[in-house]
CSV table of C-alpha atoms and ligand atoms in Angstrom, one decimal:
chain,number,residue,atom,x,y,z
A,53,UNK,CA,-24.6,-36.2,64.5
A,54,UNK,CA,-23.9,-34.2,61.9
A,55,UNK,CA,-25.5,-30.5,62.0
A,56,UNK,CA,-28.1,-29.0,59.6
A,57,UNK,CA,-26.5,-25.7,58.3
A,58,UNK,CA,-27.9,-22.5,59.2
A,59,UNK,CA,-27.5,-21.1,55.4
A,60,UNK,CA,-27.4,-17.2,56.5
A,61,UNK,CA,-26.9,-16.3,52.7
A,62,UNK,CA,-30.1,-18.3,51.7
A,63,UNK,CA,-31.9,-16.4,54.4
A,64,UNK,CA,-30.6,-12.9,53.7
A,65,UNK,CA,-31.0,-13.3,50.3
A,66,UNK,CA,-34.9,-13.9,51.1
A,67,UNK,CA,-34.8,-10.7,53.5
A,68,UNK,CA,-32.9,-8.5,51.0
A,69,UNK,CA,-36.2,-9.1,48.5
A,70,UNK,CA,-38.5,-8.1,51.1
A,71,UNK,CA,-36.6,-5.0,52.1
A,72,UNK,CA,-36.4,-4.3,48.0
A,73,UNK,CA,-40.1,-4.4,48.0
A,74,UNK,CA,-40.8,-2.6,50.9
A,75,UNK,CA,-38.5,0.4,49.6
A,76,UNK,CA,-40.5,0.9,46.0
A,77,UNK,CA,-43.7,0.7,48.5
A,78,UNK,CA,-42.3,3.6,50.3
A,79,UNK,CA,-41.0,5.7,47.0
A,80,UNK,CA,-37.9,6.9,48.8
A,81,UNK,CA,-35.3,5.5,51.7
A,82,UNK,CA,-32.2,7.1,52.4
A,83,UNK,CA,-29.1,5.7,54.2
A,84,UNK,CA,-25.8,7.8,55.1
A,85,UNK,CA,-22.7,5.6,55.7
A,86,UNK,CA,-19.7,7.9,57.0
A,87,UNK,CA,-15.9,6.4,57.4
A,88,UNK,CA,-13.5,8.1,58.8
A,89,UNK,CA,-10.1,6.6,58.0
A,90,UNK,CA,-8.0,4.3,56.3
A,91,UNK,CA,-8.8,0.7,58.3
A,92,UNK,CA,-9.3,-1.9,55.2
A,93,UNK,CA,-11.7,-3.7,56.9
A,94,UNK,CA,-13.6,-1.2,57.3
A,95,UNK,CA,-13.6,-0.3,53.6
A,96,UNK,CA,-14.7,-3.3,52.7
A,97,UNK,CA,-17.4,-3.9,55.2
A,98,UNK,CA,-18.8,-0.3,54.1
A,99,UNK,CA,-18.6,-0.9,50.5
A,100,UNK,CA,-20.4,-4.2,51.0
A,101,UNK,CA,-23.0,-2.2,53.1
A,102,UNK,CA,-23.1,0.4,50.4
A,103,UNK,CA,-23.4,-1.9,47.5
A,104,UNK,CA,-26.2,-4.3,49.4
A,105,UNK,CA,-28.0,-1.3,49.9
A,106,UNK,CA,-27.8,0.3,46.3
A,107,UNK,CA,-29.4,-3.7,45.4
A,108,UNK,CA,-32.4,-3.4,47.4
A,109,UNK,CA,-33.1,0.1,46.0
A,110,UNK,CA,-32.0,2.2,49.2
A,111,UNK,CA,-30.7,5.7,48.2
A,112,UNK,CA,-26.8,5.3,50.1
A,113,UNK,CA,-24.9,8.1,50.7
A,114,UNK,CA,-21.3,6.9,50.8
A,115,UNK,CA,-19.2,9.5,52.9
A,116,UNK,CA,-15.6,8.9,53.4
A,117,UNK,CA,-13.4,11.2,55.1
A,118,UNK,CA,-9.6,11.1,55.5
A,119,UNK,CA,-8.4,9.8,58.9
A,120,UNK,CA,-7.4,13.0,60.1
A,121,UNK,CA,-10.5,14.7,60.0
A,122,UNK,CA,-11.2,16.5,63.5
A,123,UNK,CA,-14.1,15.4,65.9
A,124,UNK,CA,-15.8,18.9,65.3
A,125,UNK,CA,-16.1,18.5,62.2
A,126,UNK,CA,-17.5,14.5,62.3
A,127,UNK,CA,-19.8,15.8,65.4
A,128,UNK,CA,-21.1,18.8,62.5
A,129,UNK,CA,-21.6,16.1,59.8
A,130,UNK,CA,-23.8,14.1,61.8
A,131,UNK,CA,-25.5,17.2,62.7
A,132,UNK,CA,-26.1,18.3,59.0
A,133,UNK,CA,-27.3,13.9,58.3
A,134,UNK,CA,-29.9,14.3,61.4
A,135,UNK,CA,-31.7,17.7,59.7
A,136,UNK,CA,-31.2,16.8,56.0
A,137,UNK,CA,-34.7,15.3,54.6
A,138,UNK,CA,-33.5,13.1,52.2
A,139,UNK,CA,-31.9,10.9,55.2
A,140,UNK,CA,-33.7,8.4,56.9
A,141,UNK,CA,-30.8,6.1,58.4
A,142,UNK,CA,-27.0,7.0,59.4
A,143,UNK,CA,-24.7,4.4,60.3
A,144,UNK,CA,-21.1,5.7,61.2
A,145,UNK,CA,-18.4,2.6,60.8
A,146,UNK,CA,-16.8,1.8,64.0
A,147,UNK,CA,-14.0,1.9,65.1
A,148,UNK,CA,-13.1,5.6,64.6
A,149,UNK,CA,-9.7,6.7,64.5
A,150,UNK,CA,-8.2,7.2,68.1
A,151,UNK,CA,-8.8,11.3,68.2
A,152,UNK,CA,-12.0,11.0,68.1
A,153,UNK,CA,-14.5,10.4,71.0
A,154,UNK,CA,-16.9,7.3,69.7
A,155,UNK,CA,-19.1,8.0,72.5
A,156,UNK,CA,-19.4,11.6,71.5
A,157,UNK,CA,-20.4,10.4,68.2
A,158,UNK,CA,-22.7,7.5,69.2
A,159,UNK,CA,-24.8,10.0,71.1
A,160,UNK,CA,-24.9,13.0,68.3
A,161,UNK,CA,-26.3,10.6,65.7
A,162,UNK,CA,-30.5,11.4,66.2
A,163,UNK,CA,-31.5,8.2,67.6
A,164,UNK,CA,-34.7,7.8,65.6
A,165,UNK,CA,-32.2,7.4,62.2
A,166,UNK,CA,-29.8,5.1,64.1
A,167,UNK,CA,-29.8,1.9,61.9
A,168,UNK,CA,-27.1,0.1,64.3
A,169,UNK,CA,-29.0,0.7,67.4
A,170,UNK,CA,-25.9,2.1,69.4
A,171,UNK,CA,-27.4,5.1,70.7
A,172,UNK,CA,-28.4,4.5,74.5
A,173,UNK,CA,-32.1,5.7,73.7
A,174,UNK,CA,-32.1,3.0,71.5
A,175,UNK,CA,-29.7,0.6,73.3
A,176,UNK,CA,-32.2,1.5,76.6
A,177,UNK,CA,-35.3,0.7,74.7
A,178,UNK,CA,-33.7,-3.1,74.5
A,179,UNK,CA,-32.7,-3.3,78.5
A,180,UNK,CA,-36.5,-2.3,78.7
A,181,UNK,CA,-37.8,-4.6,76.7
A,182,UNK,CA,-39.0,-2.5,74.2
A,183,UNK,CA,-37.0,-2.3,71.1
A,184,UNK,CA,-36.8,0.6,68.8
A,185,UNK,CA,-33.7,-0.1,66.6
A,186,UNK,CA,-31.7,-2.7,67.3
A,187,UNK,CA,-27.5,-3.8,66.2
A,188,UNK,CA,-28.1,-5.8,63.1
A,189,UNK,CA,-26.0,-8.8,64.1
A,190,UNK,CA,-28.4,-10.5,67.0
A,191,UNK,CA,-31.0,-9.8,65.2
A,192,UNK,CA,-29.7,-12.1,62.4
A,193,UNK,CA,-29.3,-14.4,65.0
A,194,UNK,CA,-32.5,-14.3,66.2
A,195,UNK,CA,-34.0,-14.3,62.8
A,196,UNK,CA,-31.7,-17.7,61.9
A,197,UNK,CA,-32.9,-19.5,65.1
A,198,UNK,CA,-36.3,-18.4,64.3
A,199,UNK,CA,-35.9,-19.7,60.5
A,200,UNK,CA,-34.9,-23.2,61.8
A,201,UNK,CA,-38.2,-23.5,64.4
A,202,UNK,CA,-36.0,-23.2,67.0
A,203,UNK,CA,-37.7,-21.5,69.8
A,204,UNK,CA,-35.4,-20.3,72.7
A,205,UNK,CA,-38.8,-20.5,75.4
A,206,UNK,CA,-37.2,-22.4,78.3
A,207,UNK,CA,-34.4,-23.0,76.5
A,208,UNK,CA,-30.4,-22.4,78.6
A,209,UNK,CA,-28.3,-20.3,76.2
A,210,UNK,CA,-25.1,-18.9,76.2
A,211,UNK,CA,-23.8,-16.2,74.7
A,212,UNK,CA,-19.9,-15.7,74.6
A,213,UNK,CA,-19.0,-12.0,74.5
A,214,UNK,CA,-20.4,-8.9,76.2
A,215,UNK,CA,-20.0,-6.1,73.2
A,216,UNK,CA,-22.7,-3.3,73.1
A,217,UNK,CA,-22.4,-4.7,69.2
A,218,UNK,CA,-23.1,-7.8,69.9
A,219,UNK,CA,-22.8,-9.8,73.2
A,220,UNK,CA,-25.2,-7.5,75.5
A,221,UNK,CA,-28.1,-7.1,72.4
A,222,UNK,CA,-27.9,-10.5,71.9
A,223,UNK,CA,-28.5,-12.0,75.5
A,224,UNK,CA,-31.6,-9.4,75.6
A,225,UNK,CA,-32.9,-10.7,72.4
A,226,UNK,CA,-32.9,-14.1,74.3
A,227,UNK,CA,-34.2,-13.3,77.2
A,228,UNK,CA,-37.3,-11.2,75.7
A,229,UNK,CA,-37.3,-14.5,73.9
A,230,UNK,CA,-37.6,-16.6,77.2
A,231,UNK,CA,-35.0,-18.5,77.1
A,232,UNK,CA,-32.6,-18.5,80.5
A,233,UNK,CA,-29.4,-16.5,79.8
A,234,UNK,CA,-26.0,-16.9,80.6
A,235,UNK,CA,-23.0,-14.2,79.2
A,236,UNK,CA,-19.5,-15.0,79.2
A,237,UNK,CA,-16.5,-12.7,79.1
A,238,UNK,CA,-12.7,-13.1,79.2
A,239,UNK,CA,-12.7,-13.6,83.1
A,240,UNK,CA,-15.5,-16.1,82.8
A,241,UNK,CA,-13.8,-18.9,85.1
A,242,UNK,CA,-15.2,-21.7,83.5
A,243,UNK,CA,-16.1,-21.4,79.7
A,244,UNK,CA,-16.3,-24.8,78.3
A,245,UNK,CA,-18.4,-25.7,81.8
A,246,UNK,CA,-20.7,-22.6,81.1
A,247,UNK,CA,-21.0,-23.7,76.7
A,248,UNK,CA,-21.5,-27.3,77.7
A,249,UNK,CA,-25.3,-25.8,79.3
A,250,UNK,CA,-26.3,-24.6,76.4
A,251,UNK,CA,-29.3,-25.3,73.9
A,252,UNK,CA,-28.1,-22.3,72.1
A,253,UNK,CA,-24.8,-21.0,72.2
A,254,UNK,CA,-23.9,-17.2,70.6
A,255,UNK,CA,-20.3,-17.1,70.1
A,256,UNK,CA,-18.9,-13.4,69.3
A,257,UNK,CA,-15.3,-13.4,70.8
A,258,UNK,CA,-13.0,-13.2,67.6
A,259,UNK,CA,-10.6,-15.9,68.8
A,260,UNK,CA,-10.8,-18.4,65.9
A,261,UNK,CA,-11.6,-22.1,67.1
A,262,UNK,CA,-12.6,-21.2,70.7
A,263,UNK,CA,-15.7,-23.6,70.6
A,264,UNK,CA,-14.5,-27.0,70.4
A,265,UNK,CA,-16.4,-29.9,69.8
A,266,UNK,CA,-15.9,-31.0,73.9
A,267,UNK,CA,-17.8,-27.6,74.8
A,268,UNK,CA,-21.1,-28.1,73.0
A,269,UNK,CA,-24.2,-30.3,74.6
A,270,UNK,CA,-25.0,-32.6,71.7
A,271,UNK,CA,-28.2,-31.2,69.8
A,272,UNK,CA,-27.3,-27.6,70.3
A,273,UNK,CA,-28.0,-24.7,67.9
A,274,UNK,CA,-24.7,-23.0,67.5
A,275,UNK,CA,-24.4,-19.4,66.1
A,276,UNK,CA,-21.1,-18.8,65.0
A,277,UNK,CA,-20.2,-14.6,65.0
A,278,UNK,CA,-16.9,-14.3,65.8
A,279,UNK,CA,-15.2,-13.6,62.6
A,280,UNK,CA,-11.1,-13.6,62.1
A,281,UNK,CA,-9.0,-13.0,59.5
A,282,UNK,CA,-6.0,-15.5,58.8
A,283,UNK,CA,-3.6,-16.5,56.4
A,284,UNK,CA,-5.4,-19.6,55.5
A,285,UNK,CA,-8.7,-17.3,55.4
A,286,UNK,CA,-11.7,-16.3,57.3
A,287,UNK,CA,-12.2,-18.5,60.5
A,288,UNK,CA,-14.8,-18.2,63.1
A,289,UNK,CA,-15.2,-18.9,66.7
A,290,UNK,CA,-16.5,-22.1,66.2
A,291,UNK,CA,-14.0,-25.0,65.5
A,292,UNK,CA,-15.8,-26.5,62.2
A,293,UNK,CA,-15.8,-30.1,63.6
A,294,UNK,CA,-18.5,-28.7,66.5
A,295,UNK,CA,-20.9,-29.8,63.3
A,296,UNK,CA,-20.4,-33.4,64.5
A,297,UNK,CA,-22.2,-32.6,67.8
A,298,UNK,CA,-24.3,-29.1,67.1
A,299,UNK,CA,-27.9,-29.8,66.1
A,300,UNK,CA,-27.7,-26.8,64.1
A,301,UNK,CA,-24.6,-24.4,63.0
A,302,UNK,CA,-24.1,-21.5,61.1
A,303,UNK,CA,-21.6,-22.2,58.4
A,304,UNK,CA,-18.6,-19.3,58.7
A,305,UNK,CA,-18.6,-17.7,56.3
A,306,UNK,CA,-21.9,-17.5,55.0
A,307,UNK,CA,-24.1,-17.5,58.4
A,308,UNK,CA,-24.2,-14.4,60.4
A,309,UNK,CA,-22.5,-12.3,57.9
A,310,UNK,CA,-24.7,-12.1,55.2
A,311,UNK,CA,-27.5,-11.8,58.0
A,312,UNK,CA,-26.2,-8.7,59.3
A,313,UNK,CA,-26.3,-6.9,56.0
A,314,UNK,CA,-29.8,-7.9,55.7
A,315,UNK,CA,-31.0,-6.9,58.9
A,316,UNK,CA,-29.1,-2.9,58.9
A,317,UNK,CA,-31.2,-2.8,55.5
A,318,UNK,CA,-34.3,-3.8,57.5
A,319,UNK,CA,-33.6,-1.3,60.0
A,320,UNK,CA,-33.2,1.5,57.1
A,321,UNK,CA,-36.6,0.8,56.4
A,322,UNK,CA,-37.5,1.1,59.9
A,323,UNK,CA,-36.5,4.7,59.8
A,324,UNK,CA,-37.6,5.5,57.1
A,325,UNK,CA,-41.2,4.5,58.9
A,326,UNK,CA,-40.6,6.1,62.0
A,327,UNK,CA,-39.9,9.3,60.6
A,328,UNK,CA,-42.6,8.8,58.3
A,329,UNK,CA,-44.5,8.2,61.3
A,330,UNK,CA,-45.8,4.5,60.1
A,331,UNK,CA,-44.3,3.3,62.8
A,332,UNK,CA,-44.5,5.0,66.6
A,333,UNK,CA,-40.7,6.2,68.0
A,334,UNK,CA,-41.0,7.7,71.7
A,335,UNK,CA,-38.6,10.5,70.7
A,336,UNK,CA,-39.9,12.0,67.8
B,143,NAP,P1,-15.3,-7.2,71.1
B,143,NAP,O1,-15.9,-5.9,71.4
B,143,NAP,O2,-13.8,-7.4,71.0
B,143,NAP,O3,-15.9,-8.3,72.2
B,143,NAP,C1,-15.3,-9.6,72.4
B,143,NAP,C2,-15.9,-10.2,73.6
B,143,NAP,O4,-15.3,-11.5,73.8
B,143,NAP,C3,-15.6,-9.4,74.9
B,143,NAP,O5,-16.8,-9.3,75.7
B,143,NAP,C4,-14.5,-10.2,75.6
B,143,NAP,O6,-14.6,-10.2,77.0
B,143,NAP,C5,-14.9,-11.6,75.1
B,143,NAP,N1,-13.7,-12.5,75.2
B,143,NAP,C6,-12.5,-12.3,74.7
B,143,NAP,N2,-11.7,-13.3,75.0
B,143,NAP,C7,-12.4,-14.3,75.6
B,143,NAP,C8,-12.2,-15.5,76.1
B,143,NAP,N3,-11.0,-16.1,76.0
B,143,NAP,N4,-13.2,-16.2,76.6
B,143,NAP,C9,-14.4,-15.7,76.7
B,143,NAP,N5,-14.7,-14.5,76.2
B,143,NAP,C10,-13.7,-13.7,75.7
B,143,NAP,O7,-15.9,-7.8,69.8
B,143,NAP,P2,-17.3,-7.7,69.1
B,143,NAP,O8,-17.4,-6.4,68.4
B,143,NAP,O9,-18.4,-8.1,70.0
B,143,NAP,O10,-17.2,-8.8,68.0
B,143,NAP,C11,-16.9,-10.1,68.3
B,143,NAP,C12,-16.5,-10.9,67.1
B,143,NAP,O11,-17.6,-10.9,66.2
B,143,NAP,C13,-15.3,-10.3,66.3
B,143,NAP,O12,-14.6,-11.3,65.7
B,143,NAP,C14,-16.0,-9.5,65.2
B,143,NAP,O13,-15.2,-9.4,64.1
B,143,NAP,C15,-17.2,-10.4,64.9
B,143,NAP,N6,-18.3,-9.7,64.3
B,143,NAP,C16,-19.0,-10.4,63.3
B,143,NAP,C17,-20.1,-9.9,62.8
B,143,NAP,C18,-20.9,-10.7,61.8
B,143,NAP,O14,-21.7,-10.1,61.1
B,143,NAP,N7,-20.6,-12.0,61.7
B,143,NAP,C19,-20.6,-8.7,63.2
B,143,NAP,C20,-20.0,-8.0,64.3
B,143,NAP,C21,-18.8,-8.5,64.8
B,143,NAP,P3,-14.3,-8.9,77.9
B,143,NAP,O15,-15.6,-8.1,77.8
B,143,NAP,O16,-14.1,-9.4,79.3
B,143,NAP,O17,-13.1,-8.2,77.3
């Protein structure tokens, strides 16, 4: 068997139209990024966050403050982004350097303009079954699966990882979604019995190559996260040759990447509704 792709650029190219046109339909939406530091990755996940944004006619505000910069006065930013009008989402790049309390952060940020869905309001509203905003990453999942008439009803799927990022949202998506869920971890005793189970497997671990072909019940729809950075370039969690047994894989890179980028630009729309009041949020 040799896997369809789950083209995630394709697919996010078709989102990043709709978001375009759903920005000039609402005249203004405004989206504060804030970086504190000097991690490159970071940088360049920012400035690809920035620049996507900019495309589909989002207002960003790029803020970048040097790595020392104190808690108080990252804590007072945020404060300044959740009164300031012209500001409908604010997404604060994780991590932050080690002086400063991510929590703390996490919770200042007004959870109505929270585009990553970190804030436990909004990371609550999930666990209840009632989503609000939600991280941008499982939601591109969701969306891929979704793109490729793969419905997860009834279906067993595994999801490898337990971030509040990724993991933990992603299993909820799946199980408002009906399908019977199973989460993994590093203390999971049994991981290639657990992956073998699955229709769908989620893989967000970061170890490149983790899924091997062995691991993967033939037909499944695999959804590659992880993401690693190597000398011979970016590698996922999936080992590439899991094509010859997956039903469906997303390619890495060029699968849940580009998704995510998409989906944080939906949810900047989706603030820019809720405080426009187009769309109902409990808090406000
Ligand atoms: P994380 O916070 O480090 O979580 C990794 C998870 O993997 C943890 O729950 C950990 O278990 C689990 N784990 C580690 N080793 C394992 C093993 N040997 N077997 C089973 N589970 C294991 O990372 P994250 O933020 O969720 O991100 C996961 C990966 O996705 C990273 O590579 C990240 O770069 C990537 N990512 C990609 C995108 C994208 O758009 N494609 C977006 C976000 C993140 P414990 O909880 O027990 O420690």
């Amino acid at each position: 068997m040799t896997a369809t792709l789950m083209d995630g650029k394709a697919l996010a190219a078709r989102i990043r139209a709709d978001v375009a046109r759903e920005v000039a339909e609402l005249g203004h939406v405004g989206l504060a990024t804030v970086l504190v530091g000097d991690d490159p990755a970071s940088h360049v996940y920012i400035s690809g966050k920035h620049k996507a944004a900019t495309e589909a006619g989002i207002e960003a505000r790029d803020v970048r403050l040097p790595a020392d910069t104190s808690e108080a006065d990252v804590l007072a930013l945020v404060t300044e982004l959740n009164a300031d009008d012209e500001i409908d989402g604010i997404l604060v790049q994780l991590p932050l350097p080690g002086h400063i309390d991510e929590t703390k952060v996490t919770y200042a940020v007004a959870p109505h303009k929270d585009v990553d869905g970190f804030h436990p309001v909004n990371a609550g509203n999930l666990y209840l079954g009632t989503p609000l905003h939600v991280p941008a990453t499982p939601v591109g999942c969701m969306e891929l699966l979704s793109a490729h008439g793969i419905d997860p009803t009834g279906k067993e799927a595994i999801v490898i990882g337990r971030s509040e990022i990724v993991g933990r949202p992603a299993a909820m998506l799946l199980l408002q979604a009906n399908a019977t869920v199973t989460v993994c971890h590093s203390r999971t005793a049994d991981l290639a019995a657990e992956v073998r189970r699955g229709d769908i497997v989620v893989a967000a671990v970061g170890v490149p190559g983790i899924v091997t072909p062995d691991m993967v019940k033939p037909g499944a729809a695999v959804l590659d996260v992880g993401l690693t950075r190597t000398e011979e370039g970016i590698r996922g969690d999936v080992d590439p040759a899991v094509a010859d047994v997956a039903g469906h894989l997303t390619p890495m890179p060029g699968g849940t990447g580009p998704m995510t980028i998409a989906l944080l630009l939906e949810s900047a729309v989706k603030a820019a509704r809720y405080r426009r009041g187009l769309l109902a949020y409990p808090t406000l």
